[in-house]
Coordinates of C-alpha atoms and ligand atoms in Angstrom, one line a residue:
X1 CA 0.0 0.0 0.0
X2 CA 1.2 3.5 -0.6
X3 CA 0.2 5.4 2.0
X4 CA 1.1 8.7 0.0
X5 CA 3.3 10.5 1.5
X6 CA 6.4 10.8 -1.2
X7 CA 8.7 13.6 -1.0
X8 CA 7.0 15.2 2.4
X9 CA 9.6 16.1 5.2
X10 CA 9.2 14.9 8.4
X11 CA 11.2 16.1 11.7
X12 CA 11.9 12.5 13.7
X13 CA 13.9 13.2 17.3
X14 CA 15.3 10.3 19.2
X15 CA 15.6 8.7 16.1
X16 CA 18.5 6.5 16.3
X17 CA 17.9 3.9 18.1
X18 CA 14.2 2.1 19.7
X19 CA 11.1 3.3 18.5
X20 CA 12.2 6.5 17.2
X21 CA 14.5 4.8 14.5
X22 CA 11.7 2.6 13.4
X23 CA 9.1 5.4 13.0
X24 CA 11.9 7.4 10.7
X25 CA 12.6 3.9 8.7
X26 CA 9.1 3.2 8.2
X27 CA 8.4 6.4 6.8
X28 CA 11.5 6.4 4.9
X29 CA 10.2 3.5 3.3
X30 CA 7.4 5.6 2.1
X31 CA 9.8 8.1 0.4
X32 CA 10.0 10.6 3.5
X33 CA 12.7 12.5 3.1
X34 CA 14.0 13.1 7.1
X35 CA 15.7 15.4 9.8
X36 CA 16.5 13.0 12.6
X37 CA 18.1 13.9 15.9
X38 CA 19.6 12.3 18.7
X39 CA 21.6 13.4 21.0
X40 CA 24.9 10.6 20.3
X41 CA 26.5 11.9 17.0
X42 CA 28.0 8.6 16.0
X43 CA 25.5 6.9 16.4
X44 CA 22.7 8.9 14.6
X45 CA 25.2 9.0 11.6
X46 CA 25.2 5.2 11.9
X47 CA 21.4 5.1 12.1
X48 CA 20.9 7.9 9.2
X49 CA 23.3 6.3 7.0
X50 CA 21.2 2.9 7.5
X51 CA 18.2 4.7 6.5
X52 CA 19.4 6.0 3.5
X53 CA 21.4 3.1 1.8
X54 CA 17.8 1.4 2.7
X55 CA 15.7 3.4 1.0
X56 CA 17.2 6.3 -0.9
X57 CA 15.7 9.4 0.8
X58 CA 17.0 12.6 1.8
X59 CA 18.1 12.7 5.4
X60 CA 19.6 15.0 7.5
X61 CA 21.5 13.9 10.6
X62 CA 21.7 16.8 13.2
X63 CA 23.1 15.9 16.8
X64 CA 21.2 18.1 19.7
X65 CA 19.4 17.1 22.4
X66 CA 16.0 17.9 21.7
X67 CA 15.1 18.8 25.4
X68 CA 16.9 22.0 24.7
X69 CA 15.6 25.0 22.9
X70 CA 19.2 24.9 21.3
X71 CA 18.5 21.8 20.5
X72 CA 15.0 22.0 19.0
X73 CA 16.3 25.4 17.2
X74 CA 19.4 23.1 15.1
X75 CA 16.7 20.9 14.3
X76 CA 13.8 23.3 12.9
X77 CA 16.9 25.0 11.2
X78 CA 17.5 22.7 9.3
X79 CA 14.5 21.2 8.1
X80 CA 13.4 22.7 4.6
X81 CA 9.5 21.7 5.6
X82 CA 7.8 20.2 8.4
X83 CA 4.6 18.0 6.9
X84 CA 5.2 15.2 9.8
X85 CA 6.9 15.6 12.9
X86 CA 7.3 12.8 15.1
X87 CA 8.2 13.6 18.9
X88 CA 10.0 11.3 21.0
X89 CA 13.1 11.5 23.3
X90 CA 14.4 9.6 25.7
X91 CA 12.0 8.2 29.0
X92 CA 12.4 9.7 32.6
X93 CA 14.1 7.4 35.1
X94 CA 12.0 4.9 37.1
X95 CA 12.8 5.3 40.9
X96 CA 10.2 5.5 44.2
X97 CA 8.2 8.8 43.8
X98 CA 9.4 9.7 47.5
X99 CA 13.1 9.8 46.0
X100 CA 12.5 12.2 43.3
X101 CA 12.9 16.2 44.0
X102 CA 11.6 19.0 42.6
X103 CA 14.0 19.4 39.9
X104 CA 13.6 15.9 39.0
X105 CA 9.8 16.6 38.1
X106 CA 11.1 19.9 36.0
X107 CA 13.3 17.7 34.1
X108 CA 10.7 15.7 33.3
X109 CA 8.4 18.1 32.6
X110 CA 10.6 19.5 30.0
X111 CA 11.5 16.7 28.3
X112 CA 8.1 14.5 28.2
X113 CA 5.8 17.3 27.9
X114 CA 7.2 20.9 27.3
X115 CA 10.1 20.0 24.6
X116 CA 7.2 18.3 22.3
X117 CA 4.6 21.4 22.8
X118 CA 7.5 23.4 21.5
X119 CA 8.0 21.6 18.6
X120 CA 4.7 21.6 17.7
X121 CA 3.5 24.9 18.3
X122 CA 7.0 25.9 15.6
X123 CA 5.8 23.6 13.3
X124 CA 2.3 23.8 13.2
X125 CA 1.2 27.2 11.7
X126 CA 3.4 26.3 8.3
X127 CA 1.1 22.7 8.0
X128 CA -2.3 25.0 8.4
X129 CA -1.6 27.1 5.6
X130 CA -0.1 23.9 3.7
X131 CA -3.3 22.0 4.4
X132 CA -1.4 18.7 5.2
X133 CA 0.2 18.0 8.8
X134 CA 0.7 15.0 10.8
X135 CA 1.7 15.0 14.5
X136 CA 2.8 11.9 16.3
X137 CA 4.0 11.9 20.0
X138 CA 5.4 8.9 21.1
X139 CA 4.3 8.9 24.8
X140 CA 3.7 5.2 26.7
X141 CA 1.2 3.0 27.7
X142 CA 1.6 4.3 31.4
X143 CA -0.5 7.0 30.3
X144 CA -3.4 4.7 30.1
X145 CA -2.2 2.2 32.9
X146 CA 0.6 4.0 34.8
X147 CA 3.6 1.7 36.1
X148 CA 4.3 2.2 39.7
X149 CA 7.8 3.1 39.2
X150 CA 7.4 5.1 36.5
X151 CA 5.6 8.2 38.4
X152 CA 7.5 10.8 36.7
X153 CA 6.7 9.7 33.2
X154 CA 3.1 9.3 34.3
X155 CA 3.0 12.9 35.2
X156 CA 4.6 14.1 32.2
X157 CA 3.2 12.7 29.7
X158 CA -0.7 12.6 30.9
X159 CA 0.3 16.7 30.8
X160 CA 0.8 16.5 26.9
X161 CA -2.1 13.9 26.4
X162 CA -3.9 16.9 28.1
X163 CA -2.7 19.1 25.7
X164 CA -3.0 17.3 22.3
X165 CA -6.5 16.9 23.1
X166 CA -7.4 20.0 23.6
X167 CA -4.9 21.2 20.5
X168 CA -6.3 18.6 17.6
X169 CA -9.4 19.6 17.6
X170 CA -8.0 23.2 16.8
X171 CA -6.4 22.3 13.9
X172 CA -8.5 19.2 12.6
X173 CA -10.1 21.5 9.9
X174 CA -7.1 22.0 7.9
X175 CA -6.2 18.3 7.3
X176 CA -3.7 18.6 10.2
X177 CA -3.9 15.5 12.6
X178 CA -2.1 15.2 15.8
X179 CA -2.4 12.1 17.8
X180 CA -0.3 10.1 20.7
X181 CA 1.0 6.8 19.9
X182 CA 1.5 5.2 23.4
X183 CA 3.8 2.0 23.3
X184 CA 3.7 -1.0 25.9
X185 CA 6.7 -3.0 26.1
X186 CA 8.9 -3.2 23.2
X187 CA 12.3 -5.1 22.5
X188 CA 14.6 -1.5 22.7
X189 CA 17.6 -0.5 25.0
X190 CA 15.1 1.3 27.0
X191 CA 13.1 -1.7 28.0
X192 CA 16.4 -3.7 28.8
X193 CA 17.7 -0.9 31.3
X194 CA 14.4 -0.4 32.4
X195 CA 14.0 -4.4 32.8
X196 CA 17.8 -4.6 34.7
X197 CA 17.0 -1.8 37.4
X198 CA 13.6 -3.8 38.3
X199 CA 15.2 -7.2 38.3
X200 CA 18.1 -5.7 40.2
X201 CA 15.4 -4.2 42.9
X202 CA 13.6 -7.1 43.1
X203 CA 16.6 -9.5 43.5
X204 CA 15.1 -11.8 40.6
X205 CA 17.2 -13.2 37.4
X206 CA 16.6 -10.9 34.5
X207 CA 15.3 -13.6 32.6
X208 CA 12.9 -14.4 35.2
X209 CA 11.6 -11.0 35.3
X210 CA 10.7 -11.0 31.7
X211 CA 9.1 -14.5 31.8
X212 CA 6.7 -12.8 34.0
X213 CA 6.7 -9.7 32.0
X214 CA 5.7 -11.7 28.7
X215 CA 3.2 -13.8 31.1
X216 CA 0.9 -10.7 31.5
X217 CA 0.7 -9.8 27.4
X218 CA -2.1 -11.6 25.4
X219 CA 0.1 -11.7 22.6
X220 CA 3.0 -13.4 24.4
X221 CA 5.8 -11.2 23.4
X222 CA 7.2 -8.0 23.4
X223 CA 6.7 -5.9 20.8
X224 CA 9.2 -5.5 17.6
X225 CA 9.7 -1.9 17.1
X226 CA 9.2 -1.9 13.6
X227 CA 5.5 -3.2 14.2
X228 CA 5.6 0.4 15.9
X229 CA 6.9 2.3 13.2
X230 CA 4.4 1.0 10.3
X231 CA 1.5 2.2 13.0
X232 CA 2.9 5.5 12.7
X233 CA 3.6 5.4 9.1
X234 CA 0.0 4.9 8.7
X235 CA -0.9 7.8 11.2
X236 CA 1.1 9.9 8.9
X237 CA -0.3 8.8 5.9
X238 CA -2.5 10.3 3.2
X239 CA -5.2 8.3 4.4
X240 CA -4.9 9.1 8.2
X241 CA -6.7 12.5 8.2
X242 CA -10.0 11.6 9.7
X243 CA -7.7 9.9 12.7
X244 CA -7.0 12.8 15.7
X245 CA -7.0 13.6 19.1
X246 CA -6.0 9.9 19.4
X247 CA -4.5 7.5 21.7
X248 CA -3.2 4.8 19.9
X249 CA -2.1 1.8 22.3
X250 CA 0.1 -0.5 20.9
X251 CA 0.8 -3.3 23.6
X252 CA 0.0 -6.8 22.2
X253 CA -3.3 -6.8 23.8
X254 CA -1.2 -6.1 27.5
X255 CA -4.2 -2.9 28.6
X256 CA -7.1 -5.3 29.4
X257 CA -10.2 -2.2 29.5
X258 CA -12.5 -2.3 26.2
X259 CA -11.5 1.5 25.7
Ligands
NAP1 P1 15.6 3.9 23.4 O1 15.8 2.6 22.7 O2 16.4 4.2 24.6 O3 15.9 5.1 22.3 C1 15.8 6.4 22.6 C2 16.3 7.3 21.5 O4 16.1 8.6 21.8 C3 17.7 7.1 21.2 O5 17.9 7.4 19.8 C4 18.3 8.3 22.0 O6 19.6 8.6 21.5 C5 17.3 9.3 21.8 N1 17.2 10.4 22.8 C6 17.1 10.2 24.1 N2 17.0 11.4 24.7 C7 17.1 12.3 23.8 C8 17.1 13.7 23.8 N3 17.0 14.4 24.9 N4 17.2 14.4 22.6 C9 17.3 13.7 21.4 N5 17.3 12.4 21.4 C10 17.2 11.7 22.5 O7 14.1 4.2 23.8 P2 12.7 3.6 23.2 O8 12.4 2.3 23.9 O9 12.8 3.7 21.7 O10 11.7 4.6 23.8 C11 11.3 5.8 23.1 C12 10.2 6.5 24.0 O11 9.1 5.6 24.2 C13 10.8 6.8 25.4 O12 10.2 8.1 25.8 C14 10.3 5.7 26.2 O13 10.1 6.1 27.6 C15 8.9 5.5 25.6 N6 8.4 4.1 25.9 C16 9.1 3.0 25.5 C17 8.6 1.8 25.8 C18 9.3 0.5 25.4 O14 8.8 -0.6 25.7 N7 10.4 0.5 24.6 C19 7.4 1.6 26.5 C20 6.7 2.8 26.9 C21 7.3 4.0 26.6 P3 20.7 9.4 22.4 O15 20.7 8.8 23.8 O16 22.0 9.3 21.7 O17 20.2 10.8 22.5

């Protein structure tokens, strides 16, 4: 299927590795031509280059750290055209709520909720008068179901599910979609570290731990991040517009509520 979207740009961050790198590879594969940032220069040059020998787009490798408003102003910078812009950045640290100090909720706020508002409201007013924009925030599944020692990324990410909500509707009427994709568990680096610190607290084996893990999803695995990047190909798509103010769970069945 071509989901019509050749020659658009799209601005992917924390696109080198996880679910940010499959997002920018699936829509590469649909002849997206892409600015991707991540913070590690070599390698999002690894991870760009990939991309490209793959599929034979334009891409544009910029190194920031998209939490930054230097960061976010390199990126913009240097993309000719946003039509897609796909937020995601690294996940606050999990840790007991009572451990974690004011700053430590800042931080978060910034980088789960503030840095992606930013992005959008720079990128937005250029897809109105286009007629064609498509927002993706990659947020989690602990906005639906939060995880107990994940309290700052509940926080900060409910605050832009908040937001989007209220935001699509604005901007529905000129074909500009923006929707949250919220993963459960997928097969990244993030899930591992995440999966060592609770195994480590828990004094279980790794493996055990994700046994139990895979126990409690219907479809008896973790997810394959490039199952997560066609899903938001397809939000992105020419076909996609009537889909907004969405959020998209993606967890191999794991969120057991019929809504
Ligand atoms: P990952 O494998 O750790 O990849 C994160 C990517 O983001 C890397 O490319 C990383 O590169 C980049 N990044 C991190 N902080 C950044 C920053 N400040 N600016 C720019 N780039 C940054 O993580 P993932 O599993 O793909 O997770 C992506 C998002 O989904 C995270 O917010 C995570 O919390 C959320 N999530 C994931 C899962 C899951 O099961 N995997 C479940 C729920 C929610 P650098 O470190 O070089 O910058």
């Amino acid at each position: 299927m071509d989901l019509g979207l050749k020659g658009k740009w799209a601005i992917v961050s924390g696109a080198s590795k996880g679910l940010g790198y499959a997002c920018a590879h699936a829509l590469a594969q649909e002849g997206v031509n892409l600015v991707l940032t991540s913070r590690t220069a070599a390698t999002l040059a690894e991870s760009s280059a990939r991309i490209k020998a793959d599929t034979g787009v334009q891409v544009i490798a910029i190194p920031a750290d998209i939490k930054t408003e230097q960061g976010r102003k390199l990126v913009l910078a240097a993309a000719p055209q946003v039509d897609i812009l796909v937020n995601n950045a690294g996940g606050p640290p999990p840790g007991d709520f009572r451990d974690f100090s004011r700053d430590d909720w800042i931080a978060a706020l910034e980088g789960n909720m503030l840095s992606p508002i930013e992005m959008i409201k720079a990128t937005v007013d250029g897809m109105i008068e286009r007629k064609f924009g498509r927002i993706v925030n990659i947020t989690s599944a602990a906005v639906k179901a939060p995880v107990d020692n994940l309290c700052l990324s509940n926080g900060a990410r409910s605050g832009l599910t908040g937001f989007t909500g209220g935001v699509a509707r604005q901007i529905a009427g000129h074909n500009v979609t923006l929707n949250n994709l919220l993963p459960g568990k997928f097969e990244t680096d993030r899930l591992r570290g995440n999966n060592a610190q609770r195994a480590t607290a828990e004094n279980l084996p790794y493996e055990e731990l994700v046994s139990r893990q895979i126990k409690t999803i219907p479809a008896g695995r973790f997810g394959i991040p490039a199952e997560f990047g066609h899903a938001c190909a397809f939000l992105c798509s020419a076909y996609a517009g009537y889909i907004t103010g969405q959020n998209l769970l993606i967890d191999g069945g794991a969120y057991a509520g019929t809504l």
